mmCIF file of C-alpha atoms and ligand atoms in Angstrom:
data_model
loop_
_atom_site.group_PDB
_atom_site.id
_atom_site.type_symbol
_atom_site.label_atom_id
_atom_site.label_comp_id
_atom_site.label_asym_id
_atom_site.label_seq_id
_atom_site.Cartn_x
_atom_site.Cartn_y
_atom_site.Cartn_z
ATOM 1 C CA UNK A 1 77.193 118.280 91.721
ATOM 2 C CA UNK A 2 77.972 118.183 95.406
ATOM 3 C CA UNK A 3 81.795 117.990 96.410
ATOM 4 C CA UNK A 4 83.204 115.656 98.698
ATOM 5 C CA UNK A 5 84.550 117.043 102.125
ATOM 6 C CA UNK A 6 88.066 117.730 102.163
ATOM 7 C CA UNK A 7 90.351 115.256 104.119
ATOM 8 C CA UNK A 8 93.251 116.472 106.007
ATOM 9 C CA UNK A 9 96.758 114.925 105.391
ATOM 10 C CA UNK A 10 99.772 115.368 107.702
ATOM 11 C CA UNK A 11 103.287 114.799 106.413
ATOM 12 C CA UNK A 12 106.356 115.131 108.606
ATOM 13 C CA UNK A 13 109.790 115.823 107.186
ATOM 14 C CA UNK A 14 107.811 117.573 104.228
ATOM 15 C CA UNK A 15 110.857 119.659 103.239
ATOM 16 C CA UNK A 16 113.054 116.461 102.940
ATOM 17 C CA UNK A 17 113.627 114.560 99.694
ATOM 18 C CA UNK A 18 110.987 112.048 100.184
ATOM 19 C CA UNK A 19 108.473 114.788 101.334
ATOM 20 C CA UNK A 20 109.242 116.791 98.108
ATOM 21 C CA UNK A 21 108.405 113.833 95.946
ATOM 22 C CA UNK A 22 105.153 112.853 98.028
ATOM 23 C CA UNK A 23 103.525 116.091 98.369
ATOM 24 C CA UNK A 24 103.013 116.637 94.602
ATOM 25 C CA UNK A 25 101.135 113.356 93.899
ATOM 26 C CA UNK A 26 98.802 113.822 96.943
ATOM 27 C CA UNK A 27 97.990 117.303 95.906
ATOM 28 C CA UNK A 28 97.124 116.171 92.407
ATOM 29 C CA UNK A 29 94.549 113.658 93.462
ATOM 30 C CA UNK A 30 96.770 110.638 92.413
ATOM 31 C CA UNK A 31 96.523 109.096 96.001
ATOM 32 C CA UNK A 32 92.956 109.790 97.256
ATOM 33 C CA UNK A 33 91.086 110.406 94.011
ATOM 34 C CA UNK A 34 90.552 113.032 91.426
ATOM 35 C CA UNK A 35 87.363 114.103 93.219
ATOM 36 C CA UNK A 36 88.841 114.223 96.694
ATOM 37 C CA UNK A 37 89.906 117.803 98.134
ATOM 38 C CA UNK A 38 92.854 117.776 100.583
ATOM 39 C CA UNK A 39 93.980 119.994 103.269
ATOM 40 C CA UNK A 40 97.909 119.521 103.772
ATOM 41 C CA UNK A 41 99.438 120.012 107.170
ATOM 42 C CA UNK A 42 103.230 119.976 106.699
ATOM 43 C CA UNK A 43 105.441 119.423 109.542
ATOM 44 C CA UNK A 44 109.149 120.352 109.720
ATOM 45 C CA UNK A 45 111.532 120.759 112.623
ATOM 46 C CA UNK A 46 112.253 124.830 112.877
ATOM 47 C CA UNK A 47 115.504 124.657 110.922
ATOM 48 C CA UNK A 48 113.520 123.070 107.966
ATOM 49 C CA UNK A 49 110.489 125.587 107.924
ATOM 50 C CA UNK A 50 112.266 128.146 105.452
ATOM 51 C CA UNK A 51 112.698 125.403 102.992
ATOM 52 C CA UNK A 52 109.186 124.040 103.583
ATOM 53 C CA UNK A 53 107.824 127.630 102.847
ATOM 54 C CA UNK A 54 109.654 127.248 99.373
ATOM 55 C CA UNK A 55 107.871 123.873 99.006
ATOM 56 C CA UNK A 56 104.602 125.539 99.955
ATOM 57 C CA UNK A 57 105.302 128.191 97.257
ATOM 58 C CA UNK A 58 105.941 125.418 94.483
ATOM 59 C CA UNK A 59 102.724 123.745 95.674
ATOM 60 C CA UNK A 60 100.827 126.804 95.287
ATOM 61 C CA UNK A 61 102.519 127.453 91.857
ATOM 62 C CA UNK A 62 101.108 124.022 90.650
ATOM 63 C CA UNK A 63 97.627 125.410 91.170
ATOM 64 C CA UNK A 64 96.227 122.085 92.099
ATOM 65 C CA UNK A 65 92.441 122.540 92.203
ATOM 66 C CA UNK A 66 92.112 119.739 94.922
ATOM 67 C CA UNK A 67 94.296 121.628 97.498
ATOM 68 C CA UNK A 68 92.007 123.487 99.911
ATOM 69 C CA UNK A 69 94.656 124.695 102.282
ATOM 70 C CA UNK A 70 98.456 124.374 103.020
ATOM 71 C CA UNK A 71 99.703 124.761 106.624
ATOM 72 C CA UNK A 72 103.463 124.750 107.494
ATOM 73 C CA UNK A 73 104.465 124.040 111.073
ATOM 74 C CA UNK A 74 106.724 122.848 113.797
ATOM 75 C CA UNK A 75 103.932 122.314 116.153
ATOM 76 C CA UNK A 76 102.750 118.676 116.378
ATOM 77 C CA UNK A 77 99.205 119.500 117.624
ATOM 78 C CA UNK A 78 98.723 122.007 114.846
ATOM 79 C CA UNK A 79 100.172 119.663 112.301
ATOM 80 C CA UNK A 80 98.328 116.567 113.336
ATOM 81 C CA UNK A 81 95.194 118.483 114.136
ATOM 82 C CA UNK A 82 92.143 116.533 113.158
ATOM 83 C CA UNK A 83 94.140 114.767 110.250
ATOM 84 C CA UNK A 84 92.812 111.715 108.443
ATOM 85 C CA UNK A 85 96.073 110.257 107.244
ATOM 86 C CA UNK A 86 99.533 110.871 108.873
ATOM 87 C CA UNK A 87 102.780 110.273 106.708
ATOM 88 C CA UNK A 88 105.621 110.205 109.270
ATOM 89 C CA UNK A 89 108.620 110.435 106.855
ATOM 90 C CA UNK A 90 110.799 112.826 108.947
ATOM 91 C CA UNK A 91 113.685 111.353 110.953
ATOM 92 C CA UNK A 92 117.486 111.734 111.428
ATOM 93 C CA UNK A 93 119.456 109.862 108.646
ATOM 94 C CA UNK A 94 121.966 107.389 109.824
ATOM 95 C CA UNK A 95 125.351 109.128 110.413
ATOM 96 C CA UNK A 96 128.929 107.628 109.496
ATOM 97 C CA UNK A 97 129.856 104.894 111.912
ATOM 98 C CA UNK A 98 126.279 104.874 113.392
ATOM 99 C CA UNK A 99 125.036 101.377 114.225
ATOM 100 C CA UNK A 100 121.417 100.651 113.667
ATOM 101 C CA UNK A 101 120.951 100.526 117.436
ATOM 102 C CA UNK A 102 122.250 104.165 117.622
ATOM 103 C CA UNK A 103 119.831 105.256 114.878
ATOM 104 C CA UNK A 104 116.969 103.546 116.745
ATOM 105 C CA UNK A 105 117.835 105.332 120.014
ATOM 106 C CA UNK A 106 118.394 108.727 118.093
ATOM 107 C CA UNK A 107 115.049 108.655 116.475
ATOM 108 C CA UNK A 108 112.934 106.990 119.124
ATOM 109 C CA UNK A 109 112.215 110.294 120.941
ATOM 110 C CA UNK A 110 110.944 111.904 117.831
ATOM 111 C CA UNK A 111 108.214 109.247 117.518
ATOM 112 C CA UNK A 112 107.351 109.499 121.127
ATOM 113 C CA UNK A 113 106.536 113.103 120.614
ATOM 114 C CA UNK A 114 104.622 112.441 117.506
ATOM 115 C CA UNK A 115 102.585 109.544 118.794
ATOM 116 C CA UNK A 116 101.416 111.842 121.741
ATOM 117 C CA UNK A 117 100.608 114.715 119.354
ATOM 118 C CA UNK A 118 98.514 112.196 117.245
ATOM 119 C CA UNK A 119 96.926 110.967 120.369
ATOM 120 C CA UNK A 120 95.990 114.556 121.533
ATOM 121 C CA UNK A 121 95.151 116.007 118.117
ATOM 122 C CA UNK A 122 94.535 113.559 115.293
ATOM 123 C CA UNK A 123 90.969 112.180 114.299
ATOM 124 C CA UNK A 124 90.411 108.869 116.160
ATOM 125 C CA UNK A 125 90.349 106.753 112.959
ATOM 126 C CA UNK A 126 93.445 108.619 111.564
ATOM 127 C CA UNK A 127 95.600 106.131 109.338
ATOM 128 C CA UNK A 128 99.308 106.309 109.938
ATOM 129 C CA UNK A 129 101.990 105.314 107.747
ATOM 130 C CA UNK A 130 105.452 105.455 109.082
ATOM 131 C CA UNK A 131 108.320 105.730 106.435
ATOM 132 C CA UNK A 132 111.154 107.165 108.690
ATOM 133 C CA UNK A 133 113.715 104.629 109.576
ATOM 134 C CA UNK A 134 113.892 102.266 111.455
ATOM 135 C CA UNK A 135 110.168 102.331 110.356
ATOM 136 C CA UNK A 136 108.767 99.265 111.907
ATOM 137 C CA UNK A 137 110.148 100.078 115.392
ATOM 138 C CA UNK A 138 109.408 103.869 115.233
ATOM 139 C CA UNK A 139 105.822 102.831 114.167
ATOM 140 C CA UNK A 140 105.737 100.654 117.390
ATOM 141 C CA UNK A 141 106.935 103.739 119.461
ATOM 142 C CA UNK A 142 104.341 106.226 117.997
ATOM 143 C CA UNK A 143 101.637 103.484 118.536
ATOM 144 C CA UNK A 144 102.265 102.931 122.134
ATOM 145 C CA UNK A 145 101.887 106.727 122.726
ATOM 146 C CA UNK A 146 98.479 107.013 120.927
ATOM 147 C CA UNK A 147 96.334 105.001 123.125
ATOM 148 C CA UNK A 148 93.164 106.711 121.877
ATOM 149 C CA UNK A 149 93.938 105.529 118.376
ATOM 150 C CA UNK A 150 93.323 101.846 117.345
ATOM 151 C CA UNK A 151 96.675 100.234 117.253
ATOM 152 C CA UNK A 152 95.482 98.648 113.977
ATOM 153 C CA UNK A 153 95.776 102.231 112.369
ATOM 154 C CA UNK A 154 99.506 102.396 112.755
ATOM 155 C CA UNK A 155 101.423 100.762 109.883
ATOM 156 C CA UNK A 156 104.978 100.999 108.602
ATOM 157 C CA UNK A 157 106.134 101.012 104.888
ATOM 158 C CA UNK A 158 107.488 97.784 103.328
ATOM 159 C CA UNK A 159 105.859 98.710 100.153
ATOM 160 C CA UNK A 160 109.240 99.917 98.472
ATOM 161 C CA UNK A 161 110.555 96.654 99.133
ATOM 162 C CA UNK A 162 107.747 94.779 97.478
ATOM 163 C CA UNK A 163 107.788 97.169 94.552
ATOM 164 C CA UNK A 164 111.699 96.465 94.187
ATOM 165 C CA UNK A 165 111.080 92.669 94.220
ATOM 166 C CA UNK A 166 108.485 92.740 91.627
ATOM 167 C CA UNK A 167 110.719 94.856 89.293
ATOM 168 C CA UNK A 168 113.631 92.402 89.730
ATOM 169 C CA UNK A 169 111.490 89.514 88.909
ATOM 170 C CA UNK A 170 110.072 91.327 85.888
ATOM 171 C CA UNK A 171 113.282 91.858 84.593
ATOM 172 C CA UNK A 172 114.469 88.478 85.186
ATOM 173 C CA UNK A 173 111.414 86.674 83.733
ATOM 174 C CA UNK A 174 110.878 89.206 80.943
ATOM 175 C CA UNK A 175 107.192 89.505 82.141
ATOM 176 C CA UNK A 176 105.665 92.908 82.960
ATOM 177 C CA UNK A 177 105.610 94.123 86.368
ATOM 178 C CA UNK A 178 101.683 94.165 86.389
ATOM 179 C CA UNK A 179 101.671 90.328 85.608
ATOM 180 C CA UNK A 180 103.532 89.695 88.777
ATOM 181 C CA UNK A 181 101.347 89.056 91.745
ATOM 182 C CA UNK A 182 101.328 87.874 95.345
ATOM 183 C CA UNK A 183 104.930 88.990 96.077
ATOM 184 C CA UNK A 184 105.171 89.706 99.630
ATOM 185 C CA UNK A 185 107.674 91.078 101.873
ATOM 186 C CA UNK A 186 107.879 89.639 105.490
ATOM 187 C CA UNK A 187 109.442 91.162 108.322
ATOM 188 C CA UNK A 188 111.416 94.258 109.171
ATOM 189 C CA UNK A 189 112.326 97.002 106.572
ATOM 190 C CA UNK A 190 115.968 95.993 107.037
ATOM 191 C CA UNK A 191 118.580 93.597 105.418
ATOM 192 C CA UNK A 192 116.707 90.928 107.255
ATOM 193 C CA UNK A 193 113.474 91.152 105.272
ATOM 194 C CA UNK A 194 112.236 88.146 103.361
ATOM 195 C CA UNK A 195 110.814 88.923 99.750
ATOM 196 C CA UNK A 196 108.742 85.521 99.413
ATOM 197 C CA UNK A 197 108.960 84.329 95.901
ATOM 198 C CA UNK A 198 107.804 80.831 96.574
ATOM 199 C CA UNK A 199 104.201 82.066 96.794
ATOM 200 C CA UNK A 200 104.422 84.727 94.041
ATOM 201 C CA UNK A 201 102.731 84.231 90.493
ATOM 202 C CA UNK A 202 103.485 85.357 87.163
ATOM 203 C CA UNK A 203 100.371 85.688 84.989
ATOM 204 C CA UNK A 204 98.561 83.387 87.505
ATOM 205 C CA UNK A 205 101.196 80.536 87.064
ATOM 206 C CA UNK A 206 103.604 79.654 90.047
ATOM 207 C CA UNK A 207 106.587 82.054 89.712
ATOM 208 C CA UNK A 208 109.051 79.252 90.428
ATOM 209 C CA UNK A 209 107.612 77.374 87.285
ATOM 210 C CA UNK A 210 108.479 80.469 85.129
ATOM 211 C CA UNK A 211 111.802 81.420 86.739
ATOM 212 C CA UNK A 212 113.621 78.081 87.227
ATOM 213 C CA UNK A 213 116.855 79.441 88.210
ATOM 214 C CA UNK A 214 116.470 78.404 91.842
ATOM 215 C CA UNK A 215 120.014 79.637 92.976
ATOM 216 C CA UNK A 216 119.259 83.050 91.382
ATOM 217 C CA UNK A 217 115.947 83.316 93.389
ATOM 218 C CA UNK A 218 117.264 82.106 96.744
ATOM 219 C CA UNK A 219 120.555 83.884 96.762
ATOM 220 C CA UNK A 220 120.834 86.731 94.322
ATOM 221 C CA UNK A 221 117.265 87.933 94.180
ATOM 222 C CA UNK A 222 116.881 87.944 97.915
ATOM 223 C CA UNK A 223 120.135 89.691 98.531
ATOM 224 C CA UNK A 224 119.423 92.312 95.905
ATOM 225 C CA UNK A 225 116.182 93.097 97.219
ATOM 226 C CA UNK A 226 117.427 93.333 100.826
ATOM 227 C CA UNK A 227 120.489 95.557 99.816
ATOM 228 C CA UNK A 228 118.767 97.673 97.208
ATOM 229 C CA UNK A 229 118.596 100.693 99.427
ATOM 230 C CA UNK A 230 122.508 100.728 99.988
ATOM 231 C CA UNK A 231 122.882 100.053 96.316
ATOM 232 C CA UNK A 232 120.792 103.326 95.523
ATOM 233 C CA UNK A 233 123.016 105.157 98.120
ATOM 234 C CA UNK A 234 126.117 103.808 96.470
ATOM 235 C CA UNK A 235 125.069 104.897 92.784
ATOM 236 C CA UNK A 236 123.252 108.252 93.583
ATOM 237 C CA UNK A 237 125.220 109.453 96.534
ATOM 238 C CA UNK A 238 121.795 109.826 98.275
ATOM 239 C CA UNK A 239 119.083 107.469 99.526
ATOM 240 C CA UNK A 240 116.041 106.398 97.582
ATOM 241 C CA UNK A 241 113.696 109.353 97.571
ATOM 242 C CA UNK A 242 111.177 109.350 94.672
ATOM 243 C CA UNK A 243 110.821 105.411 94.718
ATOM 244 C CA UNK A 244 110.044 105.560 98.270
ATOM 245 C CA UNK A 245 107.519 108.545 97.838
ATOM 246 C CA UNK A 246 105.762 106.522 95.181
ATOM 247 C CA UNK A 247 105.667 103.494 97.394
ATOM 248 C CA UNK A 248 104.173 105.506 100.309
ATOM 249 C CA UNK A 249 101.607 106.611 97.745
ATOM 250 C CA UNK A 250 100.959 102.949 96.840
ATOM 251 C CA UNK A 251 100.601 102.086 100.548
ATOM 252 C CA UNK A 252 97.992 104.883 101.198
ATOM 253 C CA UNK A 253 96.129 104.238 98.071
ATOM 254 C CA UNK A 254 95.884 100.602 98.562
ATOM 255 C CA UNK A 255 94.977 101.034 102.182
ATOM 256 C CA UNK A 256 91.850 103.188 100.993
ATOM 257 C CA UNK A 257 90.423 100.745 98.508
ATOM 258 C CA UNK A 258 89.675 96.816 98.192
ATOM 259 C CA UNK A 259 92.788 95.002 96.915
ATOM 260 C CA UNK A 260 92.418 93.369 93.451
ATOM 261 C CA UNK A 261 91.004 89.855 93.550
ATOM 262 C CA UNK A 262 93.827 87.421 94.025
ATOM 263 C CA UNK A 263 96.387 90.097 94.870
ATOM 264 C CA UNK A 264 98.350 90.821 98.042
ATOM 265 C CA UNK A 265 99.939 94.042 99.468
ATOM 266 C CA UNK A 266 102.844 94.117 101.797
ATOM 267 C CA UNK A 267 102.141 96.142 104.873
ATOM 268 C CA UNK A 268 104.044 96.344 108.205
ATOM 269 C CA UNK A 269 101.199 95.878 110.577
ATOM 270 C CA UNK A 270 100.818 94.876 114.397
ATOM 271 C CA UNK A 271 101.525 91.150 114.495
ATOM 272 C CA UNK A 272 98.410 89.152 115.823
ATOM 273 C CA UNK A 273 100.636 86.076 116.252
ATOM 274 C CA UNK A 274 99.872 84.725 112.845
ATOM 275 C CA UNK A 275 102.564 82.357 111.496
ATOM 276 C CA UNK A 276 104.140 82.108 114.996
ATOM 277 C CA UNK A 277 105.457 85.538 114.643
ATOM 278 C CA UNK A 278 105.651 87.193 118.073
ATOM 279 C CA UNK A 279 102.598 89.326 118.841
ATOM 280 C CA UNK A 280 102.532 93.229 119.020
ATOM 281 C CA UNK A 281 105.658 93.964 116.899
ATOM 282 C CA UNK A 282 105.126 95.848 113.655
ATOM 283 C CA UNK A 283 105.914 93.160 111.107
ATOM 284 C CA UNK A 284 105.404 93.049 107.344
ATOM 285 C CA UNK A 285 102.925 90.446 106.205
ATOM 286 C CA UNK A 286 100.983 89.706 103.043
ATOM 287 C CA UNK A 287 97.673 91.861 103.444
ATOM 288 C CA UNK A 288 94.460 92.362 101.678
ATOM 289 C CA UNK A 289 92.329 95.392 102.124
ATOM 290 C CA UNK A 290 88.463 95.023 102.106
ATOM 291 C CA UNK A 291 85.570 97.383 101.133
ATOM 292 C CA UNK A 292 85.648 99.263 104.438
ATOM 293 C CA UNK A 293 89.358 100.101 104.199
ATOM 294 C CA UNK A 294 90.400 97.445 106.908
ATOM 295 C CA UNK A 295 93.383 95.357 106.169
ATOM 296 C CA UNK A 296 93.506 91.686 106.877
ATOM 297 C CA UNK A 297 96.698 89.405 107.141
ATOM 298 C CA UNK A 298 96.445 86.662 104.687
ATOM 299 C CA UNK A 299 95.761 83.567 106.274
ATOM 300 C CA UNK A 300 97.288 80.040 105.481
ATOM 301 C CA UNK A 301 100.157 81.072 103.158
ATOM 302 C CA UNK A 302 102.436 77.954 102.688
ATOM 303 C CA UNK A 303 106.059 78.738 103.869
ATOM 304 C CA UNK A 304 108.654 76.481 103.229
ATOM 305 C CA UNK A 305 111.201 75.604 106.128
ATOM 306 C CA UNK A 306 113.619 77.982 104.663
ATOM 307 C CA UNK A 307 111.127 80.811 104.395
ATOM 308 C CA UNK A 308 110.038 80.305 108.052
ATOM 309 C CA UNK A 309 113.512 80.403 109.080
ATOM 310 C CA UNK A 310 113.886 83.820 107.349
ATOM 311 C CA UNK A 311 110.589 85.310 108.391
ATOM 312 C CA UNK A 312 111.453 84.165 111.928
ATOM 313 C CA UNK A 313 115.059 85.710 111.726
ATOM 314 C CA UNK A 314 113.617 89.068 111.014
ATOM 315 C CA UNK A 315 111.073 88.916 113.801
ATOM 316 C CA UNK A 316 113.935 88.282 116.149
ATOM 317 C CA UNK A 317 115.642 91.500 114.747
ATOM 318 C CA UNK A 318 112.429 93.113 115.587
ATOM 319 C CA UNK A 319 112.196 91.862 119.099
ATOM 320 C CA UNK A 320 115.894 92.995 119.629
ATOM 321 C CA UNK A 321 114.845 96.505 118.382
ATOM 322 C CA UNK A 322 111.828 96.538 120.680
ATOM 323 C CA UNK A 323 114.129 95.555 123.712
ATOM 324 C CA UNK A 324 116.595 98.525 122.534
ATOM 325 C CA UNK A 325 113.480 101.123 122.957
ATOM 326 C CA UNK A 326 111.727 99.425 125.791
ATOM 327 C CA UNK A 327 112.336 102.540 127.986
ATOM 328 C CA UNK A 328 110.409 104.714 125.899
ATOM 329 C CA UNK A 329 107.601 102.100 125.191
ATOM 330 C CA UNK A 330 104.524 102.964 127.627
HETATM 331 P P1 LIG B 1 115.760 113.844 104.237
HETATM 332 O O1 LIG B 1 116.949 114.131 105.330
HETATM 333 O O2 LIG B 1 115.913 114.420 102.957
HETATM 334 O O3 LIG B 1 114.324 114.415 104.966
HETATM 335 C C1 LIG B 1 114.095 114.345 106.141
HETATM 336 C C2 LIG B 1 113.411 115.600 106.623
HETATM 337 O O4 LIG B 1 112.794 115.409 107.883
HETATM 338 C C3 LIG B 1 114.182 116.826 106.843
HETATM 339 O O5 LIG B 1 113.781 117.886 105.955
HETATM 340 C C4 LIG B 1 114.213 116.985 108.355
HETATM 341 O O6 LIG B 1 114.371 118.278 108.509
HETATM 342 C C5 LIG B 1 112.970 116.513 108.666
HETATM 343 N N1 LIG B 1 112.795 116.090 110.043
HETATM 344 C C6 LIG B 1 113.684 115.498 111.041
HETATM 345 N N2 LIG B 1 113.195 115.545 112.238
HETATM 346 C C7 LIG B 1 112.034 115.832 112.103
HETATM 347 C C8 LIG B 1 111.078 115.967 113.246
HETATM 348 N N3 LIG B 1 111.148 115.474 114.362
HETATM 349 N N4 LIG B 1 109.785 116.364 112.760
HETATM 350 C C9 LIG B 1 109.567 116.739 111.481
HETATM 351 N N5 LIG B 1 110.380 116.654 110.485
HETATM 352 C C10 LIG B 1 111.632 116.187 110.871
HETATM 353 O O7 LIG B 1 115.412 112.368 104.424
HETATM 354 P P2 LIG B 1 114.682 111.679 103.276
HETATM 355 O O8 LIG B 1 115.394 111.122 102.100
HETATM 356 O O9 LIG B 1 113.156 112.323 103.100
HETATM 357 O O10 LIG B 1 114.277 110.273 104.215
HETATM 358 C C11 LIG B 1 113.425 110.246 105.253
HETATM 359 C C12 LIG B 1 113.144 109.036 106.024
HETATM 360 O O11 LIG B 1 112.828 107.929 105.047
HETATM 361 C C13 LIG B 1 114.817 108.573 106.598
HETATM 362 O O12 LIG B 1 114.536 108.140 107.833
HETATM 363 C C14 LIG B 1 114.915 107.384 105.611
HETATM 364 O O13 LIG B 1 115.737 106.519 106.205
HETATM 365 C C15 LIG B 1 113.563 106.833 105.377
HETATM 366 N N6 LIG B 1 113.389 105.920 104.264
HETATM 367 C C16 LIG B 1 112.635 104.828 104.552
HETATM 368 C C17 LIG B 1 112.306 104.008 103.349
HETATM 369 C C18 LIG B 1 111.354 102.884 103.643
HETATM 370 O O14 LIG B 1 111.182 102.059 102.668
HETATM 371 N N7 LIG B 1 110.535 102.632 104.840
HETATM 372 C C19 LIG B 1 112.995 104.024 102.181
HETATM 373 C C20 LIG B 1 113.563 105.287 101.760
HETATM 374 C C21 LIG B 1 114.227 105.928 103.106
HETATM 375 O O15 LIG B 1 115.465 105.430 103.087
#
């Protein structure tokens, strides 16, 4: 039997908490298929390289039959060289007393450099998944630097928010997570995101007919999803890592295969002006993916006045973030 050609996968921040949880499922074939060999190109800042060597040793010790090679580097051109997928995970965490705008300014230059390296060195059809926060705006920054790559190929991750929302709804309704569909996240990966329960289904039935506690849905549910990251830090003393890695895996896997009939996946993608959301910001919409691995924003989703207001509020936040980094957008 002839073997598939290997695909090259770059992961930045590969020695970090999310990186550590992300690399093993990728190496095992759970993301790109049990017959798909991979070449891992792991990128860290120089201070992270020693720890990254340890991660490489563990990957080797797992004896994954699909891993053809593992490169550890601080050089963007080497790390992104010829890659098919790039997971941009590495960025500086928010420090004590730091405002969101400070974080955006601190991390912006990282994504300028990585966008430029992707432009010079990655495959033209590379698929980029930005996880490092503030992920929507970091994605926008990198996208602006990589003019050779189709802007559609830059996406940011709101899948963790979708997964969190589905899990909350499953607990509340007593249904299984798999029975909940069309739960989409709108907007920014931030506390302004809007988890749209109005269009969600449980076993094909309107979710609002199954969960009739409308106050819980419009207040407690939305807040819980919006604040879940903070709650995890409060409980664990560290930010979400394994669940974030699994969400990145879901995002990548769902971008590489057709979406199940009737289902939607949340992806932060370049706005084309749908639903009145300003064009060219990286905004999370309900999407479907076709046979060719192309995503499409789901058209004609009915949004109530309250939902539209929330969706627009998150867009306004993204416009303000774009404004904060306009000096580094080319
Ligand atoms: P860690 O601090 O554990 O790891 C980050 C790693 O990135 C470190 O090893 C660091 O050396 C490396 N790094 C920093 N700058 C780099 C650069 N310029 N090039 C390459 N590597 C670099 O953080 P971790 O818990 O792994 O989180 C990573 C990012 O994901 C953070 O920005 C975090 O806020 C973000 N998250 C995003 C989520 C989402 O849903 N989009 C949820 C989880 C998480 O909060």
